[in-house]
Structures are given as C-alpha cells and as structure tokens.
Amino acid sequence: MKREGITYGPVAGYTALLAAASAALGWVVTGKWYPVAILLVPVIGFAGFRLVRLYSDSIRRVTFMFNAIDNDDFTFRFHEDPRKVDNGMLNAALNRIKEIMVRAKMRAEEKERYYQLIMECARTGLITINDAGSVYQANGEALRIFGLPRMTHIQQLEPVAPEAYRVLTTIRPGEKHPVSCVNETGEMHLSLGCSAIRLEDRQLRVVVVSDINSELSEMQIESWSKLTRILTHEIMNSLAPITSLSDTLLHIDRTMNADVAHGLDTISATSRRLMAFVENFRRFTKIPAPQKEPFEIRELLGQASALIATENIGVRVEVEPADTMIYADRTLVGQVLVNLLKNAREAVGTRREACIEVRSYIDPQENVVVEISNNGGAIPAEVTENIFTPFFTTKPDGSGIGLSVSRRIMQLHNGSLRLTANTDSRVTFTLVFG
C-alpha cells in the first residue's frame, strides 16, 4: 500500500484495518445495526490474528539471532526483501546488529592476540590462576622455568618444584616470595610476585615468576666484560715492552752469562703465556654482533658433527622436522656447536660404548631446540655451579671461556644455553633459539 511515495507494510495495513473495523463496530453497535456488527467481527479477528502472527514471527527471528550470538555463531544472515517492507526493515536491522557484534568480536580477538603476544615476548614467567589452582594462562617463559610442556593446574608443579607449588597455593595479591627449586642442573632461585585481576566475573591472580639465576647470569657476564676490557688494556700495555726487551736481549750478538740467558728466556716464556691468556680475555669481550640469516639447522649440525667425529666415536644427528630453519649467525652458532661437541667427545673419552647424540626439534612455543647429549658420566656438583663462569676450567690446558662464550653467543641471539640433564647415563646441554 502506497501513499505519496511512502510505502506501508503489512503491519501498518493490518493495524489500520483493525482500527477501522473496531471503529465501525462501535458505530454500528451504537446504531443498533447488529446484523452488520456480526459481519465486522470476523474482520477484526482476522486483522488481530495477522498482527499477532507478524509479531510472533518478529520475536522468533530476534530470539534466533540472540541464540546464535550466544553460541558464538555469526554465520546467519536474514533475507532483506524490499517487497516485504516490514520483514525487510526488521531483517536489515538484525543484520546490522550482527555486523556490529562481529566487529566487536574481531576487535576483542585482536586485543587478545596482542596481549598474548606481549605475554609470550616477556622474559619473565607469567601464570594466571584462580583460587582453586586452575591455570587459565601460562606463557612460554613460565613453562621453560619449570620444565613443563603445558600447565593446566598448579598441582603439576608439586613433583618438580614443591616449594613453588606451596607458595602458589597461598600467595596473595601484593605479596612476593623467594623460592628455591632443585632440578638436574642444580639449585634454581626464583622470585614469585602476585597481582589480582577480575575477568568475566572471576577473581584471578597473576603470578610473576622471575628466574633470578638468569638475571644474575646476565649481570655477571656484563661485569666480566667490563672487567676484562680494563684488564686486557692494562696487562697488554705492561707486557708488550717486557716481551720485546727480553726477546731483543736474547738475540743480541754478544756472549751472555748462562744464568742471565736463562732468566731472560724465563721472562720471555712467561710473558708470552700471559699474552696468550690475555688473548682469551679479548675473545670473551669481543664477540661480534650476530649477522643473522636464515638457514637449515641440519646442514650446520652435520658440519659440526663431522669435525669432531673419530673412528671410535660417532655422532648421531636427528632433526625433526628435517627442513627446520633458524635465523641466526651461522659462524657464531657453528662455534657454539663445535665447542659443545668437543666437550662431549672429551667427556666420553675412550669408553667402549661411547655415545654422542644431537637432537633438534620445535617446542610447543615454536622455538627451535637443539640438545647435545653424551654418556660420559655426570658432571660433579661443585663443577656444575661454575661451568658457565668465565675462566673456570678443570682442564690443565683449558682457557675456561668456551661455555661462557657459548652462552653469551646464545644470549646475543635472544636464546639460551643450559645444562638440562646431568646423570651418569646422560649429560645434556640444551640450546633454545627464541
């Protein structure tokens, strides 16, 4: 029904019909024209029935939309038929509501992904739990600290870190507790702090887990770097003239007293040993910035293994997936691998059943992990405490910088190097490329 360019739908038509029939019925009844009144009653009933049906159909569509949204289903769309004015207008309105909800959902998902990325990029462990101990979220650093592939309840920590488990059950917002955990690599010192948050009518606790050992390690390396830069400068300035003068006097064309010659020779040899030691200092402090490029880890592992393999000692290499790529400095990472493999070869020595294994895989946080293992026997506890300390060595001719330089190289790659297994049957060093 149209009038002066305005389109009216069924609702308006049936409403007008119901109003007109009701008015006519009143006028007829007033005039006592009862036979005519009997004819108007079906018209009023028909108009009322159609209005109720249209109303019910609208309610049904609105209910369907809210049920779909409540079930997170946004695939529906109502047909917008321009010939059916009331249906078309309602359907268009419902479709618009759906589009607004879809945009709001997409914005919420983008924010969630953003916050998830922030959590995963954090160098600190983050665990979100409720009062019952259920874990809603745990980032990769928290899983790495506790050595778990995933965490759904804090009770999973009881066997691996009982003290941390007890603190997590009682810690309250604003509190901070130091925690010690013992694992295969020795004692690990943690700091646990807690904050409160309310999310979807649920009261949650966000626990921050800081690996104090890791923080101290970085501070120690920085302190050693500053110290060695000063020492190398001062020692080299003092050694250079001593070495030069002693060599000059030793090769002078003049007969020399035997004791004097022996003394000069001792001075020269000692100064050269000191200079070699200083060179090790320089190697520790002058690690170049990584020149990163993408390459397959299998190729580098194969090259490093070939360098240390002997007739009696083979290296078994396993890479899964076979085409694993890393983005790193090939030369520096190769130096780390060769150093660890040389240590493994020295550890197994001449054992009859010597075994060196190299395994590469991708962990749940999508980090590339390389494990280098040997069966050369457990490293003594007093040694494991200092193996990453610069210039600490148990070898008569060792410099003591191999593992410390290797760890520093991994840190420059935003990765880590840790002793993750230390038993008589298996010693494993693990590299994680973040």
Coordinates of C-alpha atoms in Angstrom, one line a residue:
M1 CA 0.0 0.0 0.0
K2 CA 1.5 3.4 -1.1
R3 CA 0.6 7.0 -0.5
E4 CA 2.5 10.0 -1.8
G5 CA 5.7 8.0 -2.2
I6 CA 5.5 6.3 1.2
T7 CA 5.5 2.5 1.4
Y8 CA 3.5 0.8 4.1
G9 CA 4.0 -2.8 5.1
P10 CA 1.6 -5.5 6.3
V11 CA 1.8 -4.4 10.0
A12 CA 0.6 -0.9 9.1
G13 CA -2.2 -2.3 6.8
Y14 CA -3.5 -4.7 9.4
T15 CA -3.3 -2.1 12.1
A16 CA -5.3 0.3 10.0
L17 CA -7.8 -2.4 9.2
L18 CA -8.1 -3.4 12.8
A19 CA -8.6 0.3 13.9
A20 CA -11.2 0.9 11.1
A21 CA -13.1 -2.3 11.8
S22 CA -13.1 -1.6 15.5
A23 CA -14.4 2.0 15.0
A24 CA -17.1 0.8 12.5
L25 CA -18.1 -1.9 15.0
G26 CA -18.6 0.7 17.7
W27 CA -20.6 2.9 15.4
V28 CA -22.8 0.0 14.2
V29 CA -23.4 -1.2 17.8
T30 CA -24.4 2.3 18.8
G31 CA -26.8 2.5 15.9
K32 CA -28.1 -1.0 16.9
W33 CA -27.3 -2.4 13.4
Y34 CA -26.5 -5.8 14.9
P35 CA -26.5 -7.8 11.6
V36 CA -23.8 -5.5 10.3
A37 CA -21.9 -5.9 13.5
I38 CA -21.8 -9.6 13.1
L39 CA -20.1 -9.2 9.7
L40 CA -17.4 -6.9 11.3
V41 CA -16.3 -9.3 14.0
P42 CA -14.5 -11.7 11.6
V43 CA -12.7 -8.8 10.0
I44 CA -11.5 -7.7 13.5
G45 CA -10.5 -11.2 14.3
F46 CA -8.6 -11.7 11.1
A47 CA -6.7 -8.4 11.5
G48 CA -5.8 -9.2 15.1
F49 CA -4.7 -12.8 14.1
R50 CA -2.4 -11.4 11.4
L51 CA -0.9 -8.8 13.7
V52 CA -0.2 -11.4 16.4
R53 CA 1.4 -13.7 13.8
L54 CA 3.6 -11.0 12.4
Y55 CA 4.6 -10.0 15.9
S56 CA 5.4 -13.7 16.8
D57 CA 7.5 -14.1 13.6
S58 CA 9.5 -11.0 14.5
I59 CA 10.0 -12.2 18.0
R60 CA 11.1 -15.6 16.7
R61 CA 13.8 -14.0 14.4
V62 CA 15.1 -11.8 17.2
T63 CA 15.3 -14.8 19.5
F64 CA 17.1 -16.9 16.8
M65 CA 19.6 -14.1 16.4
F66 CA 20.4 -13.8 20.1
N67 CA 20.6 -17.6 20.5
A68 CA 23.1 -17.7 17.6
I69 CA 25.2 -14.9 19.1
D70 CA 25.1 -16.6 22.5
N71 CA 26.6 -19.8 20.8
D72 CA 29.2 -17.7 19.1
D73 CA 27.7 -18.4 15.7
F74 CA 27.8 -15.4 13.3
T75 CA 27.2 -17.3 10.1
F76 CA 23.5 -16.4 9.9
R77 CA 22.0 -13.6 7.7
F78 CA 18.4 -12.6 7.3
H79 CA 17.0 -12.1 3.8
E80 CA 16.3 -8.4 3.1
D81 CA 13.3 -8.5 0.6
P82 CA 12.4 -4.9 -0.4
R83 CA 8.9 -6.1 -1.5
K84 CA 8.2 -7.1 2.1
V85 CA 8.6 -3.8 3.9
D86 CA 8.2 -4.8 7.5
N87 CA 10.3 -8.0 7.1
G88 CA 12.9 -6.2 5.1
M89 CA 13.3 -3.4 7.6
L90 CA 13.5 -5.8 10.6
N91 CA 15.9 -8.1 8.8
A92 CA 18.1 -5.2 7.8
A93 CA 18.2 -4.0 11.4
L94 CA 19.0 -7.5 12.7
N95 CA 21.8 -7.9 10.1
R96 CA 23.2 -4.6 11.2
I97 CA 23.2 -5.7 14.8
K98 CA 25.1 -8.8 13.7
E99 CA 27.7 -6.8 11.8
I100 CA 28.3 -4.6 14.9
M101 CA 28.7 -7.7 17.1
V102 CA 31.1 -9.3 14.5
R103 CA 33.3 -6.1 14.5
A104 CA 33.3 -6.0 18.3
K105 CA 34.3 -9.7 18.4
M106 CA 37.1 -9.1 15.9
R107 CA 38.4 -6.2 18.0
A108 CA 38.3 -8.3 21.1
E109 CA 40.2 -11.1 19.4
E110 CA 42.8 -8.7 18.1
K111 CA 43.3 -7.4 21.6
E112 CA 43.6 -10.9 23.0
R113 CA 46.2 -11.8 20.4
Y114 CA 48.0 -8.6 21.2
Y115 CA 48.1 -9.3 24.9
Q116 CA 49.1 -13.0 24.2
L117 CA 52.0 -11.8 22.1
I118 CA 53.1 -9.5 24.9
M119 CA 53.0 -12.4 27.3
E120 CA 55.0 -14.7 25.1
C121 CA 57.6 -12.0 24.4
A122 CA 58.1 -11.3 28.1
R123 CA 61.4 -12.5 29.5
T124 CA 59.6 -13.2 32.8
G125 CA 57.2 -16.1 33.6
L126 CA 53.5 -15.2 33.9
I127 CA 50.9 -17.6 35.3
T128 CA 47.2 -16.7 35.7
I129 CA 45.3 -18.9 38.2
N130 CA 42.1 -18.9 40.2
D131 CA 41.6 -19.7 43.9
A132 CA 41.1 -23.4 43.1
G133 CA 44.5 -23.6 41.4
S134 CA 43.4 -23.9 37.8
V135 CA 45.7 -22.3 35.4
Y136 CA 44.0 -20.1 32.8
Q137 CA 47.2 -19.0 31.1
A138 CA 50.9 -19.6 31.4
N139 CA 53.4 -18.1 29.0
G140 CA 56.4 -19.9 27.4
E141 CA 58.9 -18.5 29.9
A142 CA 57.0 -19.9 32.8
L143 CA 56.8 -23.3 31.1
R144 CA 60.6 -23.1 30.4
I145 CA 61.4 -22.2 34.0
F146 CA 59.5 -25.2 35.4
G147 CA 60.4 -27.5 32.5
L148 CA 56.7 -28.3 31.6
P149 CA 55.3 -28.7 28.1
R150 CA 51.9 -27.3 29.3
M151 CA 50.3 -26.3 32.6
T152 CA 46.6 -26.6 33.5
H153 CA 46.8 -26.8 37.3
I154 CA 49.4 -25.7 39.8
Q155 CA 49.4 -29.3 41.2
Q156 CA 51.6 -30.2 38.2
L157 CA 54.4 -28.3 40.0
E158 CA 54.3 -30.5 43.1
P159 CA 56.7 -33.2 41.9
V160 CA 59.1 -30.8 40.0
A161 CA 59.0 -27.7 42.3
P162 CA 57.3 -28.5 45.6
E163 CA 58.2 -25.2 47.2
A164 CA 56.9 -23.2 44.3
Y165 CA 53.7 -25.2 44.4
R166 CA 53.2 -24.5 48.1
V167 CA 53.8 -20.7 47.6
L168 CA 51.3 -20.6 44.6
T169 CA 48.6 -22.2 46.8
T170 CA 48.9 -19.4 49.4
I171 CA 50.3 -16.3 47.7
R172 CA 48.0 -13.3 47.8
P173 CA 48.0 -10.0 45.8
G174 CA 50.8 -7.7 46.8
E175 CA 53.0 -10.5 48.2
K176 CA 56.4 -11.5 46.9
H177 CA 58.2 -14.7 47.9
P178 CA 61.7 -16.1 47.1
V179 CA 61.6 -19.8 46.1
S180 CA 64.3 -22.4 45.6
C181 CA 63.9 -25.3 43.3
V182 CA 66.3 -28.2 42.7
N183 CA 66.5 -29.8 39.3
E184 CA 69.0 -31.7 37.3
T185 CA 71.1 -28.6 36.7
G186 CA 71.3 -27.8 40.4
E187 CA 69.6 -25.3 42.6
M188 CA 67.4 -22.7 40.9
H189 CA 66.4 -19.4 42.6
L190 CA 63.0 -17.9 41.7
S191 CA 61.1 -14.8 42.8
L192 CA 57.2 -15.1 42.8
G193 CA 55.1 -11.9 42.9
C194 CA 51.3 -11.7 42.8
S195 CA 48.7 -9.3 41.5
A196 CA 44.9 -9.5 41.3
I197 CA 42.5 -9.1 38.3
R198 CA 38.8 -9.6 37.8
L199 CA 37.9 -11.2 34.4
E200 CA 34.4 -12.2 33.4
D201 CA 33.1 -12.2 37.0
R202 CA 36.0 -14.4 38.0
Q203 CA 38.6 -13.3 40.5
L204 CA 42.1 -14.3 39.2
R205 CA 45.7 -14.0 40.4
V206 CA 48.5 -13.1 38.0
V207 CA 51.8 -14.6 39.4
V208 CA 55.1 -13.3 38.0
V209 CA 57.9 -15.8 38.1
S210 CA 61.4 -14.4 37.8
D211 CA 64.5 -16.6 37.2
I212 CA 67.0 -14.9 39.5
N213 CA 69.7 -17.2 38.2
S214 CA 69.2 -16.0 34.7
E215 CA 69.2 -12.3 35.7
L216 CA 72.3 -12.8 37.8
S217 CA 74.0 -14.6 34.9
E218 CA 73.5 -11.7 32.6
M219 CA 74.7 -9.3 35.2
Q220 CA 77.8 -11.4 35.8
I221 CA 78.6 -11.6 32.1
E222 CA 78.3 -7.8 31.8
S223 CA 80.5 -7.3 34.9
W224 CA 83.1 -9.8 33.5
S225 CA 83.0 -8.0 30.2
K226 CA 83.8 -4.6 31.8
L227 CA 86.5 -6.1 34.0
T228 CA 88.2 -8.0 31.1
R229 CA 88.3 -4.9 28.9
I230 CA 90.1 -3.0 31.7
L231 CA 92.5 -5.9 32.5
T232 CA 93.4 -6.6 28.8
H233 CA 94.3 -2.9 28.3
E234 CA 96.5 -2.7 31.4
I235 CA 98.1 -6.1 31.0
M236 CA 98.9 -5.6 27.3
N237 CA 100.5 -2.2 28.0
S238 CA 102.7 -3.8 30.6
L239 CA 103.6 -7.0 28.8
A240 CA 104.4 -5.5 25.4
P241 CA 107.7 -3.8 26.4
I242 CA 108.7 -6.8 28.7
T243 CA 108.3 -9.3 25.8
S244 CA 110.0 -7.1 23.3
L245 CA 113.0 -6.3 25.5
S246 CA 113.6 -9.9 26.6
D247 CA 113.5 -11.1 23.0
T248 CA 115.9 -8.4 21.9
L249 CA 118.4 -9.2 24.7
L250 CA 118.2 -13.0 24.0
H251 CA 119.1 -12.5 20.3
I252 CA 121.8 -9.9 20.9
D253 CA 125.2 -10.7 19.3
R254 CA 127.1 -10.9 22.5
T255 CA 128.3 -13.6 24.8
M256 CA 125.9 -13.8 27.8
N257 CA 126.1 -15.3 31.2
A258 CA 124.2 -18.6 31.3
D259 CA 122.1 -17.5 34.3
V260 CA 121.2 -14.3 32.7
A261 CA 120.2 -16.0 29.5
H262 CA 118.1 -18.5 31.4
G263 CA 116.4 -15.6 33.3
L264 CA 115.7 -13.7 30.1
D265 CA 114.3 -16.9 28.5
T266 CA 112.0 -17.5 31.5
I267 CA 110.8 -13.9 31.4
S268 CA 110.1 -14.2 27.6
A269 CA 108.2 -17.5 28.0
T270 CA 106.2 -16.2 31.0
S271 CA 105.2 -13.0 29.2
R272 CA 104.1 -15.0 26.1
R273 CA 101.9 -17.2 28.3
L274 CA 100.4 -14.1 29.9
M275 CA 99.8 -12.6 26.4
A276 CA 98.0 -15.9 25.4
F277 CA 95.9 -15.6 28.5
V278 CA 95.1 -12.0 27.7
E279 CA 94.0 -13.1 24.2
N280 CA 91.5 -15.3 25.8
F281 CA 90.2 -12.3 27.7
R282 CA 89.8 -10.5 24.4
R283 CA 88.0 -13.3 22.8
F284 CA 85.4 -13.2 25.7
T285 CA 84.9 -9.5 25.4
K286 CA 85.0 -9.0 21.6
I287 CA 82.2 -11.3 20.4
P288 CA 81.0 -9.7 17.2
A289 CA 77.3 -8.7 16.8
P290 CA 75.4 -11.6 15.1
Q291 CA 75.0 -11.2 11.3
K292 CA 71.8 -13.2 11.1
E293 CA 70.5 -15.0 8.1
P294 CA 68.0 -17.9 7.6
F295 CA 69.5 -21.4 7.1
E296 CA 68.7 -25.0 7.7
I297 CA 69.9 -26.3 11.1
R298 CA 70.5 -29.8 9.7
E299 CA 73.4 -28.6 7.5
L300 CA 75.2 -26.8 10.3
L301 CA 74.7 -29.8 12.7
G302 CA 76.2 -32.1 10.1
Q303 CA 79.2 -30.0 9.6
A304 CA 79.9 -29.5 13.3
S305 CA 79.5 -33.3 13.9
A306 CA 81.9 -34.2 11.1
L307 CA 84.6 -32.0 12.7
I308 CA 84.7 -33.9 16.0
A309 CA 83.8 -37.5 14.8
T310 CA 86.5 -40.1 15.1
E311 CA 86.8 -43.8 14.1
N312 CA 85.7 -44.8 17.6
I313 CA 83.2 -42.1 18.4
G314 CA 80.4 -41.3 16.1
V315 CA 77.7 -38.6 16.4
R316 CA 74.1 -39.4 15.8
V317 CA 72.1 -36.4 14.5
E318 CA 68.3 -36.3 14.5
V319 CA 66.4 -33.2 13.1
E320 CA 62.6 -33.1 13.3
P321 CA 61.3 -31.7 11.0
A322 CA 64.1 -32.2 8.6
D323 CA 63.8 -28.8 7.0
T324 CA 63.9 -26.8 10.3
M325 CA 65.1 -23.3 9.7
I326 CA 66.7 -20.8 12.1
Y327 CA 67.5 -17.2 11.8
A328 CA 71.0 -16.7 13.3
D329 CA 74.6 -16.1 12.6
R330 CA 75.9 -19.3 11.0
T331 CA 79.5 -18.7 12.1
L332 CA 78.8 -17.9 15.8
V333 CA 76.2 -20.7 16.2
G334 CA 78.7 -23.1 14.5
Q335 CA 81.3 -22.1 17.1
V336 CA 78.9 -22.9 19.9
L337 CA 78.0 -26.3 18.4
V338 CA 81.6 -27.3 17.8
N339 CA 82.6 -26.3 21.4
L340 CA 79.8 -28.4 22.9
L341 CA 80.6 -31.4 20.7
K342 CA 84.3 -31.2 21.6
N343 CA 83.4 -31.2 25.3
A344 CA 81.1 -34.2 24.7
R345 CA 83.9 -36.0 22.9
E346 CA 86.3 -35.4 25.7
A347 CA 83.7 -36.5 28.3
V348 CA 83.1 -39.9 26.7
G349 CA 86.9 -40.4 26.2
T350 CA 87.7 -43.9 25.2
R351 CA 84.6 -45.6 26.5
R352 CA 83.7 -48.8 24.7
E353 CA 80.0 -47.7 24.3
A354 CA 80.6 -44.0 23.8
C355 CA 77.6 -42.2 22.5
I356 CA 77.1 -38.6 21.4
E357 CA 73.6 -37.6 20.3
V358 CA 72.4 -34.3 18.7
R359 CA 68.7 -33.8 18.5
S360 CA 66.8 -30.8 17.1
Y361 CA 63.1 -30.2 17.4
I362 CA 60.5 -27.4 17.7
D363 CA 58.9 -27.0 21.2
P364 CA 55.3 -26.0 21.9
Q365 CA 56.3 -22.3 22.0
E366 CA 57.6 -22.8 18.4
N367 CA 61.2 -22.3 19.5
V368 CA 64.0 -24.3 17.8
V369 CA 65.6 -26.5 20.4
V370 CA 69.0 -28.3 20.0
E371 CA 70.0 -30.9 22.6
I372 CA 73.6 -32.2 22.7
S373 CA 74.0 -35.3 24.9
N374 CA 76.7 -37.8 25.9
N375 CA 77.1 -40.7 28.2
G376 CA 80.4 -39.7 29.6
G377 CA 79.2 -39.6 33.2
A378 CA 77.7 -36.9 35.4
I379 CA 79.5 -33.6 36.0
P380 CA 80.4 -33.2 39.7
A381 CA 78.1 -30.8 41.6
E382 CA 81.0 -28.5 42.5
V383 CA 81.8 -28.1 38.8
T384 CA 78.2 -27.5 37.6
E385 CA 77.9 -24.5 39.8
N386 CA 80.8 -22.8 37.8
I387 CA 80.7 -24.3 34.3
F388 CA 79.4 -21.1 32.8
T389 CA 81.7 -18.8 34.9
P390 CA 84.4 -17.2 32.7
F391 CA 87.9 -18.6 33.0
F392 CA 86.8 -21.5 35.3
T393 CA 88.2 -24.8 34.0
T394 CA 89.1 -28.3 35.2
K395 CA 91.4 -29.0 32.2
P396 CA 95.2 -28.5 32.6
D397 CA 95.4 -26.7 29.3
G398 CA 91.9 -25.2 29.2
S399 CA 91.1 -21.5 29.0
G400 CA 87.8 -21.7 30.8
I401 CA 85.9 -19.5 28.3
G402 CA 84.3 -22.0 26.0
L403 CA 81.0 -22.4 27.7
S404 CA 80.8 -18.8 28.9
V405 CA 81.4 -17.5 25.3
S406 CA 78.9 -20.1 24.0
R407 CA 76.2 -18.9 26.5
R408 CA 77.0 -15.3 25.6
I409 CA 76.5 -16.0 21.9
M410 CA 73.2 -17.6 22.6
Q411 CA 72.1 -14.6 24.6
L412 CA 73.0 -12.3 21.7
H413 CA 70.6 -14.5 19.7
N414 CA 67.8 -13.9 22.3
G415 CA 68.3 -17.6 23.1
S416 CA 69.7 -19.7 26.0
L417 CA 72.2 -22.4 26.8
R418 CA 71.5 -24.6 29.8
L419 CA 72.6 -27.8 31.4
T420 CA 69.3 -29.7 31.3
A421 CA 70.4 -33.3 32.3
N422 CA 73.3 -34.4 34.5
T423 CA 73.2 -38.1 35.3
D424 CA 75.8 -40.9 34.9
S425 CA 74.0 -42.2 31.8
R426 CA 73.2 -38.8 30.2
V427 CA 74.6 -35.3 30.2
T428 CA 72.7 -32.8 28.0
F429 CA 73.3 -29.2 27.1
T430 CA 70.3 -27.6 25.5
L431 CA 70.3 -24.6 23.2
V432 CA 67.0 -22.7 22.7
F433 CA 66.7 -20.2 19.8
G434 CA 63.9 -17.8 20.7

